[in-house]
Amino acid sequence: MHRSGHWGLALLCYSPIVFWALSKDIASLPLVVAGGVVTSSLCMLPDADQWLPIVSHRGATHTVWFTLLVGGLLGGGAFMLVQGAGQTMLNEWISSQTLFGQPLAVAVGWFFGVTGALVIVSHLLGDWLTKMGIQPWAPLWSHKHCLGLIYADNMIANGLFNALGAIAIVASFVLGTDLLQYV
Ligand SMILES: [Zn+2]
């Protein structure tokens, strides 16, 4: 699948989080925007294996383990950043903040962890649809998961996912922020 299709699928998967976060607490808006940036910039991360010499294409970076690694690094990193900031200059402000009923560092950590893992999952989903398929459990279980519905360069499928993702992200933003009540 091409960038346009992967991006659309990533936005499609991110949409429920956007709706959930915004409808739960509108103060999460900056977080939701940052999550959108993460989603857009990491949706092709697994295909970095095309440029790396050691790993094979659709190898290690197209697995459940890589998904957990990215989610763990992003979530853990975000948590430590906010937690660390809370112990220094912005001490009192940050440690007094809560989001989604959790301390700010915990909420931000979970948010980026889940968002980071989800964007890799969306990439795997996209490649799973194609004829080439993926081996997401390798090397534990080398079974090839391959829906084989489309070729990766199918223009209609790529365009369709791109449009669906754009519609879903706008809809979940509008519904999550309850913008329609002002129309
Ligand atoms: Zn890929």
Coordinates of C-alpha atoms and ligand atoms in Angstrom, one line a residue:
M1 CA 0.0 0.0 0.0
H2 CA 1.2 3.5 -0.8
R3 CA 1.6 6.4 1.6
S4 CA -1.8 7.9 0.7
G5 CA -3.6 4.6 1.6
H6 CA -1.5 4.0 4.8
W7 CA -2.1 7.6 5.9
G8 CA -5.9 7.2 5.4
L9 CA -6.0 3.9 7.3
A10 CA -3.9 5.4 10.1
L11 CA -6.4 8.3 10.4
L12 CA -9.3 5.9 10.2
C13 CA -7.8 3.9 13.2
Y14 CA -7.0 7.2 15.1
S15 CA -10.5 8.6 14.7
P16 CA -12.2 6.7 17.6
I17 CA -9.4 8.0 19.9
V18 CA -10.1 11.6 18.7
F19 CA -13.8 11.2 19.3
W20 CA -13.3 9.5 22.7
A21 CA -10.7 12.0 24.0
L22 CA -12.5 15.2 22.8
S23 CA -15.9 14.1 24.1
K24 CA -14.4 13.1 27.4
D25 CA -12.4 16.2 28.0
I26 CA -12.0 19.1 25.6
A27 CA -8.8 20.1 27.4
S28 CA -7.2 17.1 25.6
L29 CA -7.3 19.1 22.3
P30 CA -3.6 19.8 22.2
L31 CA -2.9 16.2 22.9
V32 CA -5.3 15.1 20.1
V33 CA -3.5 17.5 17.7
A34 CA -0.1 16.1 18.7
G35 CA -1.5 12.6 18.3
G36 CA -2.5 13.5 14.8
V37 CA 1.1 14.6 14.0
V38 CA 2.4 11.4 15.5
T39 CA -0.1 9.3 13.4
S40 CA 0.7 11.2 10.2
S41 CA 4.5 11.0 10.6
L42 CA 4.7 7.4 11.7
C43 CA 2.2 5.7 9.4
M44 CA 5.1 4.7 7.0
L45 CA 7.6 3.9 9.8
P46 CA 7.5 0.1 9.2
D47 CA 8.5 0.7 5.6
A48 CA 11.8 2.3 6.7
D49 CA 13.0 -1.3 6.3
Q50 CA 13.2 -0.6 2.6
W51 CA 16.1 1.7 3.4
L52 CA 17.8 -0.3 6.1
P53 CA 20.5 -2.8 5.0
I54 CA 20.0 -5.6 7.6
V55 CA 16.3 -6.1 7.9
S56 CA 14.2 -7.6 5.1
H57 CA 11.2 -5.7 3.7
R58 CA 8.0 -6.5 5.6
G59 CA 10.2 -8.3 8.1
A60 CA 10.9 -7.3 11.7
T61 CA 9.2 -3.9 11.4
H62 CA 6.0 -5.5 10.3
T63 CA 5.4 -7.5 13.5
V64 CA 3.4 -7.4 16.7
W65 CA 6.7 -7.0 18.6
F66 CA 7.6 -3.8 16.7
T67 CA 4.1 -2.5 17.4
L68 CA 4.7 -3.0 21.1
L69 CA 8.1 -1.5 21.0
V70 CA 6.9 1.7 19.3
G71 CA 3.9 2.0 21.6
G72 CA 6.1 1.3 24.7
L73 CA 8.8 3.8 23.6
L74 CA 6.4 6.6 22.7
G75 CA 4.2 6.0 25.8
G76 CA 7.1 5.6 28.2
G77 CA 8.9 8.6 26.7
A78 CA 5.9 10.8 26.9
F79 CA 5.3 9.7 30.5
M80 CA 8.9 10.4 31.6
L81 CA 8.9 13.8 29.8
V82 CA 5.8 15.0 31.5
Q83 CA 6.7 13.4 34.8
G84 CA 10.2 14.9 34.6
A85 CA 8.9 18.3 33.8
G86 CA 6.7 18.0 36.8
Q87 CA 9.7 17.6 39.0
T88 CA 11.5 20.7 37.7
M89 CA 10.4 24.1 36.7
L90 CA 6.7 23.6 36.1
N91 CA 6.5 21.5 39.2
E92 CA 3.4 22.7 40.9
W93 CA 1.3 23.3 37.8
I94 CA 2.0 19.9 36.2
S95 CA 1.6 17.8 39.3
S96 CA -1.7 19.4 40.0
Q97 CA -3.2 18.7 36.5
T98 CA -5.4 15.7 35.7
L99 CA -6.7 14.5 32.4
F100 CA -9.3 11.8 31.8
G101 CA -9.4 11.4 35.6
Q102 CA -5.7 10.5 35.8
P103 CA -2.5 12.4 36.7
L104 CA -1.3 14.3 33.6
A105 CA 1.8 12.3 33.1
V106 CA -0.1 9.0 33.2
A107 CA -2.8 10.2 30.8
V108 CA -0.3 11.6 28.3
G109 CA 1.8 8.4 28.5
W110 CA -1.2 6.2 27.8
F111 CA -2.4 8.4 25.1
F112 CA 0.9 8.3 23.1
G113 CA 1.5 4.7 23.9
V114 CA -1.9 3.6 22.5
T115 CA -1.7 6.1 19.6
G116 CA 1.8 4.9 18.6
A117 CA 0.9 1.3 18.7
L118 CA -2.3 1.9 16.8
V119 CA -0.5 3.7 13.9
I120 CA 1.7 0.6 13.4
V121 CA -1.3 -1.7 13.7
S122 CA -3.0 0.4 10.9
H123 CA 0.1 0.0 8.7
L124 CA 0.1 -3.8 9.3
L125 CA -3.7 -3.9 8.5
G126 CA -3.0 -2.1 5.2
D127 CA -0.2 -4.5 4.2
W128 CA -2.4 -7.5 5.3
L129 CA -5.0 -6.5 2.7
T130 CA -2.4 -6.8 -0.1
K131 CA -1.3 -9.8 -2.1
M132 CA 2.2 -9.8 -0.5
G133 CA 0.9 -10.1 3.1
I134 CA 2.9 -10.0 6.3
Q135 CA 4.2 -12.3 9.1
P136 CA 3.2 -10.3 12.2
W137 CA 4.2 -13.1 14.7
A138 CA 7.6 -14.0 13.2
P139 CA 9.9 -15.5 14.3
L140 CA 7.6 -17.2 16.9
W141 CA 5.0 -18.2 14.3
S142 CA 6.0 -17.7 10.7
H143 CA 2.4 -18.0 9.4
K144 CA 1.8 -15.6 6.6
H145 CA -1.3 -13.4 7.0
C146 CA -2.4 -12.2 3.7
L147 CA -5.9 -11.3 2.7
G148 CA -4.8 -10.8 -0.9
L149 CA -7.6 -8.4 -1.7
I150 CA -5.5 -5.9 -3.6
Y151 CA -2.1 -5.1 -5.0
A152 CA -0.2 -2.6 -2.9
D153 CA -0.2 -0.1 -5.8
N154 CA -4.0 -0.3 -6.4
M155 CA -4.9 3.3 -7.0
I156 CA -8.6 3.0 -6.2
A157 CA -7.9 1.3 -2.9
N158 CA -5.3 3.8 -1.9
G159 CA -7.5 6.7 -2.8
L160 CA -10.5 5.2 -1.1
F161 CA -8.7 4.6 2.2
N162 CA -7.3 8.1 2.0
A163 CA -10.7 9.7 1.5
L164 CA -12.3 7.5 4.2
G165 CA -9.5 8.5 6.7
A166 CA -10.0 12.2 6.0
I167 CA -13.8 11.9 6.4
A168 CA -13.5 9.9 9.6
I169 CA -11.0 12.2 11.2
V170 CA -13.1 15.3 10.4
A171 CA -16.3 13.6 11.6
S172 CA -14.8 12.5 14.9
F173 CA -13.4 15.9 15.5
V174 CA -16.8 17.6 14.8
L175 CA -18.7 15.1 16.9
G176 CA -16.1 14.9 19.7
T177 CA -16.0 18.7 20.1
D178 CA -19.8 18.9 19.6
L179 CA -19.2 21.6 17.0
L180 CA -22.6 21.0 15.4
Q181 CA -24.4 22.7 18.2
Y182 CA -23.0 26.0 17.1
V183 CA -24.2 25.6 13.5
Ligands
ZN1 ZN 4.7 -1.9 4.9

